[in-house]
Short mmCIF file of C-alpha atoms in Angstrom, two decimals:
data_model
loop_
_atom_site.label_atom_id
_atom_site.label_comp_id
_atom_site.label_asym_id
_atom_site.label_seq_id
_atom_site.Cartn_x
_atom_site.Cartn_y
_atom_site.Cartn_z
CA MET A 407 -38.02 96.37 -53.47
CA GLU A 408 -37.81 99.82 -51.87
CA LYS A 409 -39.10 99.63 -48.30
CA ASP A 410 -40.42 103.19 -48.71
CA PHE A 411 -43.15 101.97 -51.05
CA ASP A 412 -45.77 99.49 -49.85
CA PHE A 413 -47.67 98.15 -52.84
CA ASP A 414 -49.56 95.66 -50.67
CA ASP A 415 -51.34 98.60 -49.05
CA VAL A 416 -53.89 99.73 -51.64
CA PRO A 417 -56.63 102.27 -50.90
CA CYS A 418 -60.32 101.47 -51.18
CA ARG A 419 -61.28 102.82 -54.59
CA ARG A 420 -64.96 101.96 -54.59
CA GLY A 421 -67.09 105.09 -54.35
CA SER A 422 -64.24 107.31 -55.59
CA GLY A 423 -65.61 107.73 -59.11
CA SER A 424 -63.27 105.01 -60.37
CA TYR A 425 -64.15 103.69 -63.81
CA LYS A 426 -62.48 100.40 -62.89
CA TRP A 427 -64.21 99.89 -59.56
CA ASP A 428 -67.48 101.82 -59.78
CA SER A 429 -68.60 100.58 -63.21
CA ALA A 430 -69.80 97.43 -61.44
CA VAL A 431 -72.92 98.12 -59.40
CA ASP A 432 -72.31 95.21 -57.03
CA ALA A 433 -69.68 95.87 -54.38
CA ASP A 434 -68.42 92.27 -54.23
CA ILE A 435 -66.99 92.17 -57.78
CA ILE A 436 -63.19 92.09 -58.04
CA PRO A 437 -62.14 94.15 -61.10
CA LEU A 438 -59.20 92.57 -62.95
CA TRP A 439 -60.12 94.20 -66.25
CA VAL A 440 -59.36 97.75 -67.47
CA ALA A 441 -55.66 98.79 -67.55
CA ASP A 442 -55.68 100.86 -64.39
CA MET A 443 -53.53 100.12 -61.34
CA ASP A 444 -54.84 100.08 -57.77
CA PHE A 445 -51.66 101.55 -56.32
CA ARG A 446 -51.22 105.08 -55.07
CA THR A 447 -49.06 107.01 -57.50
CA ALA A 448 -45.48 108.00 -56.69
CA PRO A 449 -45.14 110.19 -53.56
CA ALA A 450 -43.28 112.75 -55.68
CA VAL A 451 -46.38 113.13 -57.85
CA VAL A 452 -48.74 113.36 -54.87
CA ASP A 453 -46.57 116.02 -53.21
CA ALA A 454 -46.37 118.08 -56.40
CA LEU A 455 -50.13 117.91 -56.93
CA ARG A 456 -50.79 118.84 -53.31
CA ARG A 457 -48.63 121.95 -53.68
CA ARG A 458 -50.52 122.86 -56.85
CA VAL A 459 -53.88 122.44 -55.09
CA ASP A 460 -52.70 124.65 -52.25
CA HIS A 461 -52.19 127.44 -54.77
CA ALA A 462 -56.01 127.33 -55.18
CA VAL A 463 -56.21 128.92 -58.65
CA PHE A 464 -56.80 126.63 -61.62
CA GLY A 465 -56.87 128.84 -64.69
CA TYR A 466 -55.78 128.13 -68.24
CA THR A 467 -52.51 126.20 -68.33
CA LEU A 468 -49.21 127.30 -69.84
CA VAL A 469 -47.01 124.33 -70.71
CA ASP A 470 -43.62 125.71 -69.74
CA ASP A 471 -39.97 124.98 -70.45
CA ASP A 472 -39.70 122.77 -67.37
CA TYR A 473 -42.35 120.45 -68.80
CA TYR A 474 -40.46 119.86 -72.03
CA ARG A 475 -37.19 119.55 -70.14
CA ALA A 476 -38.64 116.89 -67.84
CA LEU A 477 -39.94 114.92 -70.83
CA THR A 478 -36.81 115.10 -72.97
CA ASP A 479 -34.36 114.56 -70.10
CA TRP A 480 -36.27 111.48 -68.89
CA PHE A 481 -36.23 109.73 -72.24
CA GLU A 482 -32.63 110.70 -72.96
CA ARG A 483 -31.41 109.59 -69.54
CA ARG A 484 -33.52 106.46 -69.09
CA HIS A 485 -33.91 105.18 -72.65
CA GLY A 486 -31.29 106.89 -74.81
CA TYR A 487 -34.10 108.46 -76.86
CA HIS A 488 -33.32 111.99 -78.00
CA ILE A 489 -36.48 114.05 -78.46
CA GLU A 490 -36.41 117.53 -79.98
CA ARG A 491 -38.67 119.86 -78.05
CA ASN A 492 -40.04 121.51 -81.18
CA ARG A 493 -41.24 118.11 -82.45
CA VAL A 494 -43.52 117.56 -79.42
CA ILE A 495 -47.28 118.19 -79.38
CA TYR A 496 -48.98 117.79 -76.02
CA THR A 497 -52.56 116.60 -75.74
CA SER A 498 -54.99 115.00 -73.30
CA GLY A 499 -54.27 111.31 -73.92
CA VAL A 500 -52.77 108.71 -76.23
CA VAL A 501 -56.13 107.63 -77.68
CA PRO A 502 -57.11 111.21 -78.65
CA ALA A 503 -53.59 111.54 -80.06
CA ILE A 504 -53.94 108.43 -82.23
CA SER A 505 -57.36 109.51 -83.49
CA ALA A 506 -56.05 112.98 -84.36
CA ILE A 507 -53.03 111.52 -86.15
CA ILE A 508 -55.23 109.26 -88.27
CA GLN A 509 -57.57 112.12 -89.11
CA GLY A 510 -54.67 114.45 -89.86
CA LEU A 511 -52.79 112.09 -92.16
CA CYS A 512 -55.51 109.92 -93.71
CA ARG A 513 -58.65 110.39 -95.74
CA PRO A 514 -61.82 108.32 -95.38
CA GLY A 515 -61.25 104.97 -97.06
CA ASP A 516 -57.53 104.88 -96.42
CA GLY A 517 -56.13 101.74 -94.81
CA VAL A 518 -54.58 101.54 -91.35
CA VAL A 519 -52.70 98.35 -90.49
CA VAL A 520 -52.85 96.73 -87.03
CA GLN A 521 -51.23 93.60 -85.61
CA THR A 522 -53.92 91.64 -83.79
CA PRO A 523 -54.57 90.82 -81.03
CA VAL A 524 -54.09 94.46 -80.12
CA TYR A 525 -55.40 97.31 -77.97
CA ASN A 526 -59.11 97.67 -78.72
CA CYS A 527 -59.12 101.47 -79.04
CA PHE A 528 -57.05 101.12 -82.21
CA PHE A 529 -60.15 99.64 -83.83
CA SER A 530 -62.46 102.48 -82.78
CA SER A 531 -59.96 105.19 -83.74
CA ILE A 532 -59.71 103.72 -87.24
CA ARG A 533 -63.45 103.21 -87.59
CA ASN A 534 -64.40 106.64 -86.24
CA SER A 535 -62.00 108.28 -88.70
CA GLY A 536 -63.72 106.62 -91.65
CA CYS A 537 -60.67 104.50 -92.43
CA VAL A 538 -60.35 100.79 -93.17
CA GLN A 539 -58.71 98.36 -90.73
CA LEU A 540 -56.12 96.06 -92.31
CA ASP A 541 -55.12 93.08 -90.12
CA ALA A 542 -51.62 91.60 -90.01
CA PRO A 543 -52.07 89.12 -87.14
CA LEU A 544 -49.21 88.18 -84.86
CA LEU A 545 -48.02 84.56 -84.78
CA ARG A 546 -48.40 82.60 -81.57
CA GLU A 547 -45.40 80.59 -80.43
CA ASP A 548 -45.69 77.94 -77.71
CA LEU A 549 -42.78 77.76 -75.27
CA PRO A 550 -41.17 74.69 -73.63
CA ASP A 551 -42.23 75.81 -70.13
CA GLY A 552 -45.93 75.69 -71.05
CA ARG A 553 -46.34 79.40 -71.62
CA PHE A 554 -46.65 81.05 -75.01
CA THR A 555 -45.62 84.26 -76.71
CA TYR A 556 -46.04 86.06 -80.03
CA ARG A 557 -43.79 87.08 -82.87
CA MET A 558 -44.39 89.28 -85.83
CA ASP A 559 -45.58 87.78 -89.11
CA TYR A 560 -43.47 89.82 -91.50
CA GLU A 561 -45.09 88.23 -94.56
CA ALA A 562 -48.55 89.25 -93.35
CA LEU A 563 -47.25 92.70 -92.47
CA GLU A 564 -45.73 93.17 -95.93
CA ARG A 565 -48.92 91.94 -97.56
CA GLU A 566 -51.04 94.51 -95.74
CA VAL A 567 -48.74 97.54 -95.97
CA SER A 568 -48.28 96.88 -99.70
CA ARG A 569 -51.98 97.38 -100.34
CA PRO A 570 -52.56 100.58 -102.34
CA GLU A 571 -54.92 101.98 -99.70
CA ALA A 572 -52.47 101.47 -96.78
CA ARG A 573 -51.27 104.74 -95.21
CA LEU A 574 -50.35 104.00 -91.60
CA LEU A 575 -49.31 101.15 -89.32
CA LEU A 576 -50.43 101.42 -85.70
CA LEU A 577 -47.67 99.75 -83.71
CA CYS A 578 -48.10 98.80 -80.05
CA ASN A 579 -44.64 98.99 -78.43
CA PRO A 580 -44.57 97.34 -75.90
CA HIS A 581 -47.52 95.29 -77.06
CA ASN A 582 -50.88 95.08 -75.31
CA PRO A 583 -52.16 92.36 -74.85
CA ALA A 584 -49.37 90.13 -76.23
CA GLY A 585 -46.99 91.39 -73.52
CA ARG A 586 -44.04 91.68 -75.90
CA ALA A 587 -41.23 94.20 -75.52
CA TRP A 588 -40.22 94.25 -79.18
CA SER A 589 -36.47 93.98 -79.83
CA ARG A 590 -34.47 96.46 -81.89
CA GLU A 591 -34.07 93.81 -84.57
CA GLU A 592 -37.82 93.20 -84.79
CA LEU A 593 -38.59 96.91 -84.94
CA GLY A 594 -35.90 97.38 -87.57
CA ARG A 595 -37.62 94.86 -89.84
CA VAL A 596 -40.92 96.68 -89.35
CA ALA A 597 -39.27 99.96 -90.32
CA GLU A 598 -37.68 98.40 -93.40
CA ILE A 599 -40.98 96.91 -94.64
CA CYS A 600 -42.99 100.08 -94.03
CA ARG A 601 -40.33 102.31 -95.60
CA ARG A 602 -40.27 100.14 -98.71
CA HIS A 603 -44.02 100.65 -99.21
CA GLY A 604 -44.30 104.28 -98.11
CA VAL A 605 -46.37 103.52 -95.00
CA ARG A 606 -45.73 105.64 -91.93
CA VAL A 607 -45.59 104.06 -88.47
CA VAL A 608 -47.50 105.48 -85.50
CA SER A 609 -46.14 103.87 -82.34
CA ASP A 610 -48.20 103.75 -79.14
CA GLU A 611 -45.60 103.52 -76.36
CA ILE A 612 -47.82 104.17 -73.34
CA HIS A 613 -46.55 100.99 -71.61
CA CYS A 614 -42.88 101.75 -72.30
CA GLU A 615 -41.81 102.04 -68.65
CA LEU A 616 -43.42 98.77 -67.59
CA THR A 617 -40.85 96.21 -68.69
CA MET A 618 -40.10 93.13 -66.65
CA PRO A 619 -36.62 92.51 -65.15
CA GLY A 620 -34.07 91.72 -67.85
CA MET A 621 -36.23 93.17 -70.61
CA GLU A 622 -35.48 96.40 -72.44
CA TYR A 623 -37.83 98.87 -74.09
CA THR A 624 -36.60 100.05 -77.49
CA PRO A 625 -38.10 103.43 -78.46
CA TYR A 626 -39.32 103.02 -82.03
CA GLY A 627 -38.20 106.55 -82.80
CA THR A 628 -34.58 105.45 -82.33
CA VAL A 629 -35.07 102.87 -85.08
CA ASP A 630 -37.23 104.84 -87.50
CA PRO A 631 -36.80 108.65 -87.42
CA SER A 632 -39.79 109.07 -89.76
CA ALA A 633 -42.19 107.57 -87.19
CA ILE A 634 -44.74 109.31 -84.99
CA VAL A 635 -44.47 108.25 -81.33
CA CYS A 636 -47.14 108.64 -78.63
CA LEU A 637 -46.01 108.80 -75.00
CA SER A 638 -47.62 109.31 -71.60
CA PRO A 639 -46.73 108.69 -67.95
CA SER A 640 -50.32 107.61 -67.28
CA LYS A 641 -49.93 103.81 -67.29
CA ALA A 642 -46.61 103.65 -65.43
CA PHE A 643 -47.57 106.19 -62.75
CA ASN A 644 -51.32 105.44 -62.54
CA THR A 645 -52.27 108.98 -63.54
CA ALA A 646 -54.69 108.41 -66.43
CA GLY A 647 -57.19 110.79 -64.84
CA LEU A 648 -54.69 113.65 -65.09
CA GLN A 649 -55.07 113.42 -68.89
CA ILE A 650 -51.69 114.24 -70.37
CA ALA A 651 -49.80 112.75 -73.32
CA ASN A 652 -47.26 113.74 -75.93
CA ILE A 653 -46.90 113.17 -79.66
CA VAL A 654 -43.33 113.13 -80.95
CA CYS A 655 -43.40 114.10 -84.61
CA PRO A 656 -40.63 113.36 -87.13
CA PRO A 657 -38.53 116.10 -88.77
CA ALA A 658 -39.88 117.86 -91.83
CA ALA A 659 -39.24 116.14 -95.15
CA GLU A 660 -36.61 117.41 -97.56
CA ASP A 661 -39.32 119.04 -99.68
CA GLY A 662 -40.47 121.06 -96.67
CA THR A 663 -43.68 119.14 -95.93
CA ASP A 664 -44.19 118.58 -92.24
CA VAL A 665 -46.59 116.02 -90.77
CA ARG A 666 -46.42 117.99 -87.53
CA ASP A 667 -48.53 120.72 -89.11
CA ALA A 668 -51.23 118.24 -90.18
CA ILE A 669 -51.30 116.58 -86.77
CA ASP A 670 -51.36 119.90 -84.92
CA LYS A 671 -54.29 121.02 -87.07
CA ALA A 672 -56.20 117.81 -86.29
CA ILE A 673 -55.46 118.20 -82.57
CA ASN A 674 -57.00 121.66 -82.68
CA ILE A 675 -59.97 120.65 -84.84
CA ASN A 676 -60.76 117.90 -82.33
CA GLU A 677 -60.33 120.36 -79.42
CA VAL A 678 -57.80 118.21 -77.57
CA CYS A 679 -55.16 120.94 -77.64
CA ASP A 680 -55.64 122.14 -74.05
CA VAL A 681 -54.48 120.29 -70.95
CA ASN A 682 -55.12 120.81 -67.25
CA PRO A 683 -52.55 122.05 -64.72
CA PHE A 684 -52.49 118.74 -62.83
CA GLY A 685 -51.41 116.82 -65.92
CA VAL A 686 -48.49 119.17 -66.46
CA VAL A 687 -47.43 119.14 -62.80
CA GLY A 688 -47.88 115.37 -62.56
CA LEU A 689 -45.70 114.66 -65.59
CA LYS A 690 -42.88 116.85 -64.32
CA ALA A 691 -42.93 115.10 -60.94
CA ALA A 692 -43.20 111.61 -62.44
CA TYR A 693 -40.27 112.15 -64.78
CA SER A 694 -37.90 112.91 -61.91
CA ARG A 695 -35.27 110.90 -60.06
CA GLU A 696 -37.72 110.41 -57.18
CA GLY A 697 -40.31 109.18 -59.66
CA ALA A 698 -37.76 106.78 -61.11
CA ARG A 699 -37.10 105.21 -57.69
CA TRP A 700 -40.80 104.55 -57.19
CA LEU A 701 -41.18 103.21 -60.73
CA ASP A 702 -38.36 100.71 -60.31
CA ALA A 703 -39.95 99.41 -57.09
CA LEU A 704 -43.32 99.16 -58.83
CA ARG A 705 -41.87 97.15 -61.71
CA GLN A 706 -40.41 94.63 -59.28
CA TYR A 707 -43.77 94.23 -57.51
CA LEU A 708 -45.60 93.78 -60.83
CA HIS A 709 -43.10 91.13 -61.86
CA GLU A 710 -43.67 89.24 -58.61
CA ASN A 711 -47.44 89.46 -59.16
CA TYR A 712 -47.02 88.04 -62.64
CA LEU A 713 -44.90 85.16 -61.31
CA PHE A 714 -47.55 84.53 -58.66
CA LEU A 715 -50.26 84.38 -61.35
CA ALA A 716 -48.22 82.13 -63.64
CA ASP A 717 -47.50 79.70 -60.79
CA PHE A 718 -51.14 79.71 -59.67
CA MET A 719 -52.41 78.95 -63.17
CA ARG A 720 -49.83 76.22 -63.70
CA LYS A 721 -51.02 74.46 -60.53
CA ARG A 722 -54.77 75.09 -60.63
CA LEU A 723 -55.60 75.54 -64.32
CA PRO A 724 -52.76 73.95 -66.31
CA GLN A 725 -55.04 73.66 -69.34
CA CYS A 726 -55.10 77.47 -69.56
CA PRO A 727 -51.56 78.57 -70.46
CA VAL A 728 -50.39 82.09 -69.66
CA SER A 729 -48.44 84.36 -71.99
CA LEU A 730 -44.81 85.21 -71.36
CA LEU A 731 -45.00 88.75 -69.99
CA GLU A 732 -42.07 90.91 -71.08
CA ALA A 733 -43.88 94.20 -70.47
CA THR A 734 -47.18 95.70 -69.21
CA TYR A 735 -49.16 94.33 -66.25
CA LEU A 736 -51.71 92.57 -68.45
CA PRO A 737 -51.15 88.81 -68.82
CA TRP A 738 -52.97 87.11 -71.71
CA VAL A 739 -54.47 83.72 -70.89
CA ASP A 740 -55.52 81.01 -73.34
CA VAL A 741 -58.92 79.67 -72.23
CA SER A 742 -59.81 77.91 -75.48
CA SER A 743 -59.54 74.45 -73.86
CA LEU A 744 -62.56 75.24 -71.68
CA GLY A 745 -64.80 75.13 -74.74
CA ILE A 746 -66.62 78.38 -73.99
CA PRO A 747 -66.37 81.61 -75.99
CA ALA A 748 -64.25 84.09 -74.08
CA SER A 749 -66.98 86.72 -74.31
CA ASP A 750 -69.39 84.31 -72.57
CA MET A 751 -66.72 83.47 -70.02
CA GLU A 752 -66.21 87.16 -69.23
CA ARG A 753 -69.95 87.61 -68.69
CA ARG A 754 -70.31 84.50 -66.55
CA LEU A 755 -67.21 85.15 -64.45
CA LYS A 756 -68.62 88.55 -63.62
CA ALA A 757 -72.10 87.24 -62.82
CA GLU A 758 -71.19 83.96 -61.09
CA ALA A 759 -67.60 84.24 -59.82
CA ARG A 760 -67.80 87.98 -59.14
CA VAL A 761 -64.59 88.71 -61.05
CA TRP A 762 -64.39 91.07 -64.02
CA VAL A 763 -61.86 90.25 -66.76
CA ASN A 764 -61.55 91.29 -70.43
CA CYS A 765 -62.39 88.84 -73.21
CA GLY A 766 -60.07 88.33 -76.17
CA GLU A 767 -62.72 89.28 -78.70
CA MET A 768 -62.19 92.91 -77.62
CA TYR A 769 -58.65 92.71 -78.99
CA GLY A 770 -59.44 90.81 -82.15
CA SER A 771 -58.67 87.27 -80.95
CA GLY A 772 -61.22 84.94 -79.37
CA GLY A 773 -60.24 82.12 -77.03
CA TYR A 774 -58.33 84.33 -74.58
CA ILE A 775 -58.92 86.55 -71.58
CA ARG A 776 -56.79 89.47 -70.38
CA LEU A 777 -56.08 89.89 -66.67
CA ASN A 778 -54.79 92.92 -64.77
CA VAL A 779 -52.24 92.05 -62.06
CA ALA A 780 -51.67 95.68 -60.96
CA THR A 781 -53.28 95.29 -57.58
CA SER A 782 -52.33 93.96 -54.15
CA ARG A 783 -51.15 90.38 -54.01
CA LYS A 784 -53.98 89.59 -51.60
CA LEU A 785 -56.67 90.86 -53.95
CA LEU A 786 -55.05 89.18 -56.93
CA ALA A 787 -54.97 85.88 -55.05
CA GLU A 788 -58.67 86.15 -54.19
CA GLY A 789 -59.58 86.99 -57.79
CA LEU A 790 -57.59 84.06 -59.16
CA GLU A 791 -59.11 81.69 -56.59
CA ARG A 792 -62.60 82.72 -57.69
CA ILE A 793 -61.69 82.20 -61.35
CA ALA A 794 -60.19 78.77 -60.64
CA ARG A 795 -63.19 77.59 -58.64
CA TRP A 796 -65.56 78.73 -61.38
CA CYS A 797 -63.52 76.98 -64.08
CA GLU A 798 -63.32 73.78 -62.05
CA ARG A 799 -67.10 73.75 -61.58
CA TYR A 800 -67.63 74.52 -65.24
CA LEU A 801 -65.41 71.62 -66.30
CA GLU A 802 -67.17 69.24 -63.92
CA ARG A 803 -70.51 70.10 -65.51
CA SER A 804 -69.27 69.94 -69.10
#
């Protein structure tokens, strides 16, 4: 790991207006919940923002050529993903982007397919758009080393996308919370099934930079040119508060119809068409060679944190297997053997162990909790120790 970057040294975030840290009133709660890292962002981003602050004028923002160049060069250079500038729509975040896409391309009552367990905001975006959620659950696969993973259920996927009301598939690539970095072959089968039934894919790729060593992110747009892809540096560079994201729209159809027009209209109707200067500056700095150095060091630290968690759970709570984590910093833990609903476990861990986690019910699958390992090793160790002690006491009383 780069010696220039010390991920063990995290700032105190309590009292900073942090949603992750300040949502809990009590100061002794360790937050291992919402997908927000505790690390300072890349020095290149901090330096760029500091220069922008020193300018001291924060008027309406022009998204310039350098912004598009930073975006397209990064994905071409790092991922072999060629993005046409004129197919990009910028907006304030991936969730507003997904909601606008649904509203632009669907009518109330249309079906939107999801592969559960999956990111909870998919559910609210579908519901708030007046559409119907169609579930094609992933299949769990237990591994010889005691961990587990997920694979796609192509039969379930075909069943749901073949429904007459189905219009879109919301794909999570890489997948949160299953931790999968989908392979090109898997994504190709998704594209084939959806193409056969005339269902368009919307791919949320906000975690695309956060793959574990030896794993590769496959941009869905390189597999299916008709897809809509949502991108943001916010997860990888811990800049969610800067509020910037991009929608990559497919080329116009042969008959001249262009989904870009419908999405752009929905973006404007929902008033998420303007971005702030810090988001623009932050993206350009993140998608730089200096940003890449920091990101590679971060990924190594996250991997070591995941290995630390997996080893801890294997020794202290072997009855609670951990998912194989190919991407993201959000391990998925099976707590079904404890005999307590995960939603109750979340509540009681927070109240009694003073650790905040996310329950699986949020993502459409009870019996699991989601943990966030994007913090210092010391804080992660303390949080895991509290969880283990609580579980051990709970099992003694049961």
